Amino acid sequence: MLSKKTKYAFHALTYLGKHRDQKTVLIQDIAEEYGISHKFLENILLELKKAGILGSKKGKGGGYYLIKDPADVPLSKVIRLLDGPIALLPCVSINYYEPCVECKDEAKCGLNKVLIQVRDEMLNVLTNKSLSDILDKE
Amino acid sequence: MLSKKTKYAFHALTYLGKHRDQKTVLIQDIAEEYGISHKFLENILLELKKAGILGSKKGKGGGYYLIKDPADVPLSKVIRLLDGPIALLPCVSINYYEPCVECKDEAKCGLNKVLIQVRDEMLNVLTNKSLSDILDKE
DNA sequence: CATTTACCCTACATTTTTTATAGAGTTTAT
DNA sequence: ATAAACTCTATAAAAAATGTAGGGTAAATG
């Protein structure tokens, strides 16, 4: 399951995607629309900005806006950013790899091998869907 | 990511699958093989038994054994049992459905619609792989 | 039929992660 | 100059995951 952080990120991205005609959107507007705490949402938007998905502008008339084309924002990118690994275990994670302490020989672990396949298939699913798919259905 | 509970369940099922020739396997043997606390593992095996995947026998010479054919134990079944929903949000879960508090109209939520598709594809992946796939690769 | 072996059950404790909250500081547009 | 809005660090409450403790119950063997 996704954390609330990731869910909120998708909400925010959807909102920003729907308001691409205006230059910027206030944190407060997004927060009110979805009943999210202003400060909590701030952290999330900041992470999306650091990842190059959003841009921001300070001062009066400022706010956040979408930099990327919605088709170039796959679900996998957002999930990895806020929730961490797509993989089902650390020993099959691409970006957050860690061996299992109980595993004597990873090369002989059937679970490891099957979960690598699962990871690739899931990654495929989550990379082939993007923010544009969400926006198309709103 | 899978919880340790679910990971241990897969370990135990793998062990039991590999020792199908003997009548029963002791909790202790599995616990030692993977460095799991006896009591913690006991709870997990109990759940697998309640779900009809394992059988058990009490008394001297007792222990656990696999009831199902490994091909009839899909990953999805084990994950749902120990970890809960496969879906990425409660609002798209088949077995654990709950609406989002912030959602005014689910029928108009693009995220909901996309995540339903994602759920179906993930479920497909996790149902098409089973314990037998793990055993084949050990 | 006693004894050993192992399963069954409940409750609690610890640790980690998630979900926020608070408040001060910095930048920028008007 | 001033107000509006972003940035950063630290802290705290709540929830979930992980693990412990200990007694009770059932069954196989001799």
mmCIF file of C-alpha atoms (C1' of nucleotides) in Angstrom:
data_model
loop_
_atom_site.group_PDB
_atom_site.id
_atom_site.type_symbol
_atom_site.label_atom_id
_atom_site.label_comp_id
_atom_site.label_asym_id
_atom_site.label_seq_id
_atom_site.Cartn_x
_atom_site.Cartn_y
_atom_site.Cartn_z
ATOM 1 C CA MET A 1 0.000 0.000 0.000
ATOM 2 C CA LEU A 2 1.043 3.564 -0.670
ATOM 3 C CA SER A 3 1.766 5.862 2.248
ATOM 4 C CA LYS A 4 -0.371 8.957 2.661
ATOM 5 C CA LYS A 5 2.624 10.966 1.599
ATOM 6 C CA THR A 6 2.607 9.299 -1.802
ATOM 7 C CA LYS A 7 -1.152 9.527 -2.124
ATOM 8 C CA TYR A 8 -1.002 13.235 -1.344
ATOM 9 C CA ALA A 9 1.786 13.626 -3.888
ATOM 10 C CA PHE A 10 -0.477 12.153 -6.548
ATOM 11 C CA HIS A 11 -3.321 14.413 -5.471
ATOM 12 C CA ALA A 12 -1.068 17.444 -5.656
ATOM 13 C CA LEU A 13 0.306 16.466 -9.047
ATOM 14 C CA THR A 14 -3.203 15.924 -10.330
ATOM 15 C CA TYR A 15 -4.288 19.321 -9.065
ATOM 16 C CA LEU A 16 -1.253 21.018 -10.578
ATOM 17 C CA GLY A 17 -1.833 19.159 -13.823
ATOM 18 C CA LYS A 18 -5.398 20.379 -13.991
ATOM 19 C CA HIS A 19 -4.299 23.956 -13.386
ATOM 20 C CA ARG A 20 -1.446 24.127 -15.845
ATOM 21 C CA ASP A 21 -3.087 27.126 -17.494
ATOM 22 C CA GLN A 22 -2.330 29.313 -14.491
ATOM 23 C CA LYS A 23 1.257 30.195 -13.705
ATOM 24 C CA THR A 24 1.391 29.023 -10.111
ATOM 25 C CA VAL A 25 -0.744 27.277 -7.520
ATOM 26 C CA LEU A 26 -0.612 27.978 -3.806
ATOM 27 C CA ILE A 27 0.171 25.173 -1.362
ATOM 28 C CA GLN A 28 -2.827 26.322 0.588
ATOM 29 C CA ASP A 29 -5.183 25.738 -2.340
ATOM 30 C CA ILE A 30 -4.049 22.158 -2.782
ATOM 31 C CA ALA A 31 -4.084 21.537 0.959
ATOM 32 C CA GLU A 32 -7.665 22.771 1.260
ATOM 33 C CA GLU A 33 -8.869 20.850 -1.785
ATOM 34 C CA TYR A 34 -7.776 17.521 -0.284
ATOM 35 C CA GLY A 35 -7.839 18.298 3.448
ATOM 36 C CA ILE A 36 -4.090 17.952 3.882
ATOM 37 C CA SER A 37 -2.105 19.857 6.510
ATOM 38 C CA HIS A 38 -0.315 22.776 4.900
ATOM 39 C CA LYS A 39 3.053 21.948 6.430
ATOM 40 C CA PHE A 40 2.902 18.260 5.634
ATOM 41 C CA LEU A 41 2.089 18.998 2.023
ATOM 42 C CA GLU A 42 4.922 21.501 1.903
ATOM 43 C CA ASN A 43 7.463 18.748 2.548
ATOM 44 C CA ILE A 44 5.984 16.618 -0.175
ATOM 45 C CA LEU A 45 5.998 19.393 -2.756
ATOM 46 C CA LEU A 46 9.554 20.187 -1.832
ATOM 47 C CA GLU A 47 10.608 16.626 -2.589
ATOM 48 C CA LEU A 48 8.808 16.717 -5.903
ATOM 49 C CA LYS A 49 10.628 19.936 -6.669
ATOM 50 C CA LYS A 50 14.041 18.482 -5.778
ATOM 51 C CA ALA A 51 13.262 15.620 -8.127
ATOM 52 C CA GLY A 52 12.730 18.045 -10.953
ATOM 53 C CA ILE A 53 9.030 17.377 -11.354
ATOM 54 C CA LEU A 54 7.802 20.660 -9.957
ATOM 55 C CA GLY A 55 9.048 24.204 -10.003
ATOM 56 C CA SER A 56 8.288 26.963 -7.509
ATOM 57 C CA LYS A 57 8.288 30.686 -7.365
ATOM 58 C CA LYS A 58 8.641 32.736 -4.216
ATOM 59 C CA GLY A 59 7.057 35.972 -3.150
ATOM 60 C CA LYS A 60 3.695 37.440 -3.896
ATOM 61 C CA GLY A 61 2.051 35.684 -6.796
ATOM 62 C CA GLY A 62 4.318 32.700 -6.234
ATOM 63 C CA GLY A 63 3.499 29.059 -5.737
ATOM 64 C CA TYR A 64 4.147 25.699 -7.356
ATOM 65 C CA TYR A 65 3.774 24.581 -10.940
ATOM 66 C CA LEU A 66 4.386 21.505 -13.016
ATOM 67 C CA ILE A 67 7.655 21.509 -14.937
ATOM 68 C CA LYS A 68 7.421 18.131 -16.621
ATOM 69 C CA ASP A 69 4.956 16.996 -19.191
ATOM 70 C CA PRO A 70 2.448 14.751 -17.381
ATOM 71 C CA ALA A 71 3.338 11.907 -19.757
ATOM 72 C CA ASP A 72 6.907 12.107 -18.460
ATOM 73 C CA VAL A 73 5.902 11.553 -14.845
ATOM 74 C CA PRO A 74 5.504 7.786 -14.453
ATOM 75 C CA LEU A 75 3.876 6.424 -11.302
ATOM 76 C CA SER A 76 7.090 4.557 -10.519
ATOM 77 C CA LYS A 77 9.037 7.791 -10.194
ATOM 78 C CA VAL A 78 6.639 9.316 -7.681
ATOM 79 C CA ILE A 79 6.357 6.114 -5.654
ATOM 80 C CA ARG A 80 10.112 5.633 -5.463
ATOM 81 C CA LEU A 81 10.581 9.215 -4.420
ATOM 82 C CA LEU A 82 8.105 9.244 -1.553
ATOM 83 C CA ASP A 83 7.711 5.601 -0.575
ATOM 84 C CA GLY A 84 11.020 4.060 -1.543
ATOM 85 C CA PRO A 85 11.589 0.762 -3.304
ATOM 86 C CA ILE A 86 9.188 -0.822 -5.771
ATOM 87 C CA ALA A 87 10.753 -4.204 -5.020
ATOM 88 C CA LEU A 88 9.080 -6.521 -2.540
ATOM 89 C CA LEU A 89 12.304 -7.195 -0.622
ATOM 90 C CA PRO A 90 15.512 -5.196 -0.152
ATOM 91 C CA CYS A 91 17.512 -8.045 -1.712
ATOM 92 C CA VAL A 92 15.790 -7.469 -5.060
ATOM 93 C CA SER A 93 15.743 -3.695 -4.982
ATOM 94 C CA ILE A 94 17.570 -1.789 -7.700
ATOM 95 C CA ASN A 95 17.946 1.486 -5.863
ATOM 96 C CA TYR A 96 17.842 0.369 -2.229
ATOM 97 C CA TYR A 97 19.596 -3.010 -2.337
ATOM 98 C CA GLU A 98 20.427 -4.780 0.914
ATOM 99 C CA PRO A 99 21.143 -8.475 1.424
ATOM 100 C CA CYS A 100 18.969 -10.573 3.741
ATOM 101 C CA VAL A 101 20.788 -11.516 6.938
ATOM 102 C CA GLU A 102 19.313 -14.997 6.886
ATOM 103 C CA CYS A 103 20.380 -15.697 3.314
ATOM 104 C CA LYS A 104 23.485 -17.833 2.970
ATOM 105 C CA ASP A 105 23.740 -17.641 -0.796
ATOM 106 C CA GLU A 106 21.581 -15.244 -2.730
ATOM 107 C CA ALA A 107 22.418 -16.982 -6.010
ATOM 108 C CA LYS A 108 20.690 -20.096 -4.692
ATOM 109 C CA CYS A 109 17.619 -18.350 -3.268
ATOM 110 C CA GLY A 110 14.497 -19.198 -5.246
ATOM 111 C CA LEU A 111 12.523 -16.442 -3.547
ATOM 112 C CA ASN A 112 15.120 -13.910 -4.631
ATOM 113 C CA LYS A 113 14.945 -15.046 -8.244
ATOM 114 C CA VAL A 114 11.164 -15.033 -8.408
ATOM 115 C CA LEU A 115 10.935 -11.623 -6.759
ATOM 116 C CA ILE A 116 13.383 -10.180 -9.274
ATOM 117 C CA GLN A 117 10.964 -11.222 -12.002
ATOM 118 C CA VAL A 118 8.066 -9.772 -10.030
ATOM 119 C CA ARG A 119 9.969 -6.529 -9.555
ATOM 120 C CA ASP A 120 10.608 -6.190 -13.261
ATOM 121 C CA GLU A 121 7.000 -6.828 -14.135
ATOM 122 C CA MET A 122 5.714 -4.412 -11.503
ATOM 123 C CA LEU A 123 8.180 -1.788 -12.588
ATOM 124 C CA ASN A 124 6.916 -2.243 -16.084
ATOM 125 C CA VAL A 125 3.335 -1.678 -14.996
ATOM 126 C CA LEU A 126 4.187 1.374 -12.915
ATOM 127 C CA THR A 127 6.409 2.931 -15.547
ATOM 128 C CA ASN A 128 3.891 2.522 -18.336
ATOM 129 C CA LYS A 129 1.335 4.545 -16.430
ATOM 130 C CA SER A 130 1.884 8.213 -15.804
ATOM 131 C CA LEU A 131 0.312 11.377 -14.507
ATOM 132 C CA SER A 132 -1.217 11.922 -17.935
ATOM 133 C CA ASP A 133 -3.258 8.732 -17.504
ATOM 134 C CA ILE A 134 -4.642 10.108 -14.252
ATOM 135 C CA LEU A 135 -5.434 13.473 -15.799
ATOM 136 C CA ASP A 136 -7.139 11.854 -18.792
ATOM 137 C CA LYS A 137 -9.602 10.198 -16.449
ATOM 138 C CA GLU A 138 -10.491 13.200 -14.308
ATOM 139 C CA MET B 1 7.762 -3.930 0.476
ATOM 140 C CA LEU B 2 6.826 -7.172 2.143
ATOM 141 C CA SER B 3 6.806 -7.365 5.929
ATOM 142 C CA LYS B 4 9.175 -9.764 7.626
ATOM 143 C CA LYS B 5 6.160 -11.860 8.467
ATOM 144 C CA THR B 6 5.449 -12.426 4.799
ATOM 145 C CA LYS B 7 9.098 -13.011 3.972
ATOM 146 C CA TYR B 8 9.302 -15.605 6.738
ATOM 147 C CA ALA B 9 6.132 -17.216 5.432
ATOM 148 C CA PHE B 10 7.763 -17.648 2.036
ATOM 149 C CA HIS B 11 10.886 -19.054 3.665
ATOM 150 C CA ALA B 12 8.831 -21.535 5.649
ATOM 151 C CA LEU B 13 6.796 -22.578 2.626
ATOM 152 C CA THR B 14 9.976 -23.050 0.628
ATOM 153 C CA TYR B 15 11.471 -25.187 3.379
ATOM 154 C CA LEU B 16 8.334 -27.267 3.679
ATOM 155 C CA GLY B 17 8.188 -27.615 -0.078
ATOM 156 C CA LYS B 18 11.728 -28.910 -0.172
ATOM 157 C CA HIS B 19 10.987 -31.457 2.532
ATOM 158 C CA ARG B 20 7.743 -32.827 1.188
ATOM 159 C CA ASP B 21 9.251 -36.314 1.234
ATOM 160 C CA GLN B 22 9.211 -36.389 5.023
ATOM 161 C CA LYS B 23 5.884 -36.452 6.823
ATOM 162 C CA THR B 24 6.337 -33.446 9.064
ATOM 163 C CA VAL B 25 8.806 -30.670 9.771
ATOM 164 C CA LEU B 26 9.389 -29.113 13.186
ATOM 165 C CA ILE B 27 8.910 -25.389 13.708
ATOM 166 C CA GLN B 28 12.273 -25.393 15.364
ATOM 167 C CA ASP B 29 14.013 -26.707 12.254
ATOM 168 C CA ILE B 30 12.599 -23.932 10.081
ATOM 169 C CA ALA B 31 13.275 -21.312 12.732
ATOM 170 C CA GLU B 32 16.919 -22.346 12.984
ATOM 171 C CA GLU B 33 17.428 -22.563 9.236
ATOM 172 C CA TYR B 34 16.433 -18.929 8.746
ATOM 173 C CA GLY B 35 17.228 -17.455 12.163
ATOM 174 C CA ILE B 36 13.601 -16.701 13.003
ATOM 175 C CA SER B 37 12.251 -16.620 16.563
ATOM 176 C CA HIS B 38 10.368 -19.832 17.273
ATOM 177 C CA LYS B 39 7.336 -18.089 18.670
ATOM 178 C CA PHE B 40 7.093 -15.540 15.897
ATOM 179 C CA LEU B 41 7.268 -18.249 13.281
ATOM 180 C CA GLU B 42 4.640 -20.243 15.147
ATOM 181 C CA ASN B 43 2.102 -17.464 14.567
ATOM 182 C CA ILE B 44 2.902 -17.330 10.894
ATOM 183 C CA LEU B 45 2.575 -21.090 10.397
ATOM 184 C CA LEU B 46 -0.688 -20.999 12.251
ATOM 185 C CA GLU B 47 -2.098 -18.473 9.816
ATOM 186 C CA LEU B 48 -0.931 -20.521 6.870
ATOM 187 C CA LYS B 49 -2.675 -23.490 8.420
ATOM 188 C CA LYS B 50 -5.926 -21.598 8.944
ATOM 189 C CA ALA B 51 -5.785 -20.626 5.290
ATOM 190 C CA GLY B 52 -5.635 -24.277 4.303
ATOM 191 C CA ILE B 53 -2.116 -24.139 2.898
ATOM 192 C CA LEU B 54 -0.455 -26.128 5.668
ATOM 193 C CA GLY B 55 -1.480 -29.020 7.855
ATOM 194 C CA SER B 56 -0.107 -29.906 11.263
ATOM 195 C CA LYS B 57 0.198 -32.905 13.472
ATOM 196 C CA LYS B 58 0.564 -32.808 17.233
ATOM 197 C CA GLY B 59 2.568 -34.953 19.592
ATOM 198 C CA LYS B 60 5.792 -36.810 19.180
ATOM 199 C CA GLY B 61 6.732 -37.049 15.529
ATOM 200 C CA GLY B 62 4.444 -34.135 14.796
ATOM 201 C CA GLY B 63 5.084 -30.891 12.998
ATOM 202 C CA TYR B 64 3.918 -28.996 9.924
ATOM 203 C CA TYR B 65 3.538 -30.128 6.354
ATOM 204 C CA LEU B 66 2.384 -28.737 3.048
ATOM 205 C CA ILE B 67 -1.178 -29.642 2.110
ATOM 206 C CA LYS B 68 -1.472 -27.832 -1.195
ATOM 207 C CA ASP B 69 0.388 -28.502 -4.367
ATOM 208 C CA PRO B 70 3.046 -25.755 -4.634
ATOM 209 C CA ALA B 71 1.578 -24.735 -7.989
ATOM 210 C CA ASP B 72 -1.693 -23.971 -6.179
ATOM 211 C CA VAL B 73 -0.072 -21.508 -3.778
ATOM 212 C CA PRO B 74 0.171 -18.206 -5.678
ATOM 213 C CA LEU B 75 2.276 -15.415 -4.228
ATOM 214 C CA SER B 76 -0.825 -13.246 -4.065
ATOM 215 C CA LYS B 77 -2.494 -15.613 -1.616
ATOM 216 C CA VAL B 78 0.408 -15.572 0.822
ATOM 217 C CA ILE B 79 0.872 -11.809 0.589
ATOM 218 C CA ARG B 80 -2.802 -11.103 1.149
ATOM 219 C CA LEU B 81 -2.869 -13.421 4.116
ATOM 220 C CA LEU B 82 0.082 -11.947 5.990
ATOM 221 C CA ASP B 83 0.437 -8.418 4.607
ATOM 222 C CA GLY B 84 -3.069 -7.496 3.564
ATOM 223 C CA PRO B 85 -4.159 -5.789 0.376
ATOM 224 C CA ILE B 86 -2.347 -6.015 -2.940
ATOM 225 C CA ALA B 87 -3.947 -2.733 -3.995
ATOM 226 C CA LEU B 88 -1.986 0.488 -3.639
ATOM 227 C CA LEU B 89 -4.848 2.323 -1.904
ATOM 228 C CA PRO B 90 -7.804 1.148 0.196
ATOM 229 C CA CYS B 91 -10.199 2.713 -2.307
ATOM 230 C CA VAL B 92 -9.092 0.231 -4.985
ATOM 231 C CA SER B 93 -8.819 -2.825 -2.779
ATOM 232 C CA ILE B 94 -10.985 -5.834 -3.535
ATOM 233 C CA ASN B 95 -10.812 -7.447 -0.115
ATOM 234 C CA TYR B 96 -10.128 -4.450 2.114
ATOM 235 C CA TYR B 97 -12.074 -1.655 0.432
ATOM 236 C CA GLU B 98 -12.389 1.691 2.172
ATOM 237 C CA PRO B 99 -13.213 5.057 0.609
ATOM 238 C CA CYS B 100 -10.780 7.963 0.888
ATOM 239 C CA VAL B 101 -12.006 10.668 3.250
ATOM 240 C CA GLU B 102 -10.771 13.421 0.948
ATOM 241 C CA CYS B 103 -12.507 12.013 -2.112
ATOM 242 C CA LYS B 104 -15.733 13.757 -3.035
ATOM 243 C CA ASP B 105 -16.680 11.473 -5.901
ATOM 244 C CA GLU B 106 -14.778 8.272 -6.487
ATOM 245 C CA ALA B 107 -16.292 7.883 -9.936
ATOM 246 C CA LYS B 108 -14.548 11.086 -10.988
ATOM 247 C CA CYS B 109 -11.170 10.298 -9.406
ATOM 248 C CA GLY B 110 -8.499 9.688 -12.037
ATOM 249 C CA LEU B 111 -6.108 8.258 -9.479
ATOM 250 C CA ASN B 112 -8.716 5.721 -8.440
ATOM 251 C CA LYS B 113 -9.275 4.595 -12.003
ATOM 252 C CA VAL B 114 -5.601 4.260 -12.823
ATOM 253 C CA LEU B 115 -4.866 2.398 -9.610
ATOM 254 C CA ILE B 116 -7.653 -0.063 -10.353
ATOM 255 C CA GLN B 117 -5.852 -0.915 -13.567
ATOM 256 C CA VAL B 118 -2.560 -1.157 -11.687
ATOM 257 C CA ARG B 119 -4.150 -3.432 -9.111
ATOM 258 C CA ASP B 120 -5.444 -5.781 -11.774
ATOM 259 C CA GLU B 121 -2.097 -5.978 -13.499
ATOM 260 C CA MET B 122 -0.218 -6.531 -10.241
ATOM 261 C CA LEU B 123 -2.687 -9.157 -9.161
ATOM 262 C CA ASN B 124 -2.121 -10.860 -12.448
ATOM 263 C CA VAL B 125 1.640 -10.904 -11.897
ATOM 264 C CA LEU B 126 1.378 -12.160 -8.341
ATOM 265 C CA THR B 127 -1.201 -14.802 -9.152
ATOM 266 C CA ASN B 128 0.727 -16.197 -12.091
ATOM 267 C CA LYS B 129 3.711 -16.913 -9.871
ATOM 268 C CA SER B 130 3.501 -19.543 -7.196
ATOM 269 C CA LEU B 131 5.474 -21.488 -4.644
ATOM 270 C CA SER B 132 6.384 -23.957 -7.361
ATOM 271 C CA ASP B 133 8.276 -21.227 -9.202
ATOM 272 C CA ILE B 134 10.308 -20.577 -6.077
ATOM 273 C CA LEU B 135 11.010 -24.264 -5.554
ATOM 274 C CA ASP B 136 12.038 -24.743 -9.180
ATOM 275 C CA LYS B 137 14.778 -22.188 -8.699
ATOM 276 C CA GLU B 138 16.216 -23.500 -5.436
ATOM 277 C "C1'" DC C 1 -1.604 -44.303 31.228
ATOM 278 C "C1'" DA C 2 2.241 -41.451 32.110
ATOM 279 C "C1'" DT C 3 5.414 -38.795 29.930
ATOM 280 C "C1'" DT C 4 7.313 -36.309 26.450
ATOM 281 C "C1'" DT C 5 6.850 -33.675 22.521
ATOM 282 C "C1'" DA C 6 4.780 -30.270 20.039
ATOM 283 C "C1'" DC C 7 0.848 -27.393 18.791
ATOM 284 C "C1'" DC C 8 -2.468 -23.536 20.428
ATOM 285 C "C1'" DC C 9 -3.719 -19.133 22.463
ATOM 286 C "C1'" DT C 10 -3.620 -14.605 24.848
ATOM 287 C "C1'" DA C 11 -1.499 -10.714 26.344
ATOM 288 C "C1'" DC C 12 2.066 -7.573 26.519
ATOM 289 C "C1'" DA C 13 6.543 -5.015 25.329
ATOM 290 C "C1'" DT C 14 9.697 -3.051 22.216
ATOM 291 C "C1'" DT C 15 11.094 -0.923 18.092
ATOM 292 C "C1'" DT C 16 10.398 1.314 13.839
ATOM 293 C "C1'" DT C 17 7.801 3.924 10.635
ATOM 294 C "C1'" DT C 18 4.397 7.046 9.553
ATOM 295 C "C1'" DT C 19 2.156 11.157 10.083
ATOM 296 C "C1'" DA C 20 2.169 15.111 11.362
ATOM 297 C "C1'" DT C 21 3.338 19.966 14.118
ATOM 298 C "C1'" DA C 22 5.960 24.077 15.435
ATOM 299 C "C1'" DG C 23 8.487 27.860 14.616
ATOM 300 C "C1'" DA C 24 12.102 30.479 12.920
ATOM 301 C "C1'" DG C 25 14.417 31.989 8.714
ATOM 302 C "C1'" DT C 26 14.887 33.329 3.794
ATOM 303 C "C1'" DT C 27 13.524 34.927 -0.633
ATOM 304 C "C1'" DT C 28 10.916 37.654 -3.883
ATOM 305 C "C1'" DA C 29 7.104 40.584 -6.050
ATOM 306 C "C1'" DT C 30 4.710 44.677 -5.689
ATOM 307 C "C1'" DA D 1 9.089 48.472 3.011
ATOM 308 C "C1'" DT D 2 6.080 45.075 3.367
ATOM 309 C "C1'" DA D 3 3.513 41.163 2.702
ATOM 310 C "C1'" DA D 4 3.202 36.814 0.684
ATOM 311 C "C1'" DA D 5 5.180 32.559 0.071
ATOM 312 C "C1'" DC D 6 8.949 29.192 0.051
ATOM 313 C "C1'" DT D 7 12.883 26.736 2.952
ATOM 314 C "C1'" DC D 8 14.792 24.317 6.747
ATOM 315 C "C1'" DT D 9 15.469 21.900 11.213
ATOM 316 C "C1'" DA D 10 13.848 19.781 15.036
ATOM 317 C "C1'" DT D 11 10.437 17.526 17.660
ATOM 318 C "C1'" DA D 12 6.273 14.783 18.948
ATOM 319 C "C1'" DA D 13 2.223 11.984 18.697
ATOM 320 C "C1'" DA D 14 0.148 7.930 16.650
ATOM 321 C "C1'" DA D 15 0.144 3.664 14.341
ATOM 322 C "C1'" DA D 16 2.119 -0.512 12.724
ATOM 323 C "C1'" DA D 17 5.517 -3.997 12.745
ATOM 324 C "C1'" DT D 18 8.236 -7.035 15.293
ATOM 325 C "C1'" DG D 19 9.215 -9.797 18.910
ATOM 326 C "C1'" DT D 20 8.570 -11.956 23.980
ATOM 327 C "C1'" DA D 21 6.513 -14.549 27.770
ATOM 328 C "C1'" DG D 22 4.166 -18.080 29.617
ATOM 329 C "C1'" DG D 23 0.794 -21.103 30.333
ATOM 330 C "C1'" DG D 24 -2.667 -24.428 28.340
ATOM 331 C "C1'" DT D 25 -4.035 -28.286 25.332
ATOM 332 C "C1'" DA D 26 -3.654 -32.297 22.396
ATOM 333 C "C1'" DA D 27 -1.506 -36.502 20.765
ATOM 334 C "C1'" DA D 28 2.071 -40.113 19.943
ATOM 335 C "C1'" DT D 29 4.962 -43.408 22.021
ATOM 336 C "C1'" DG D 30 6.495 -46.736 25.214
#
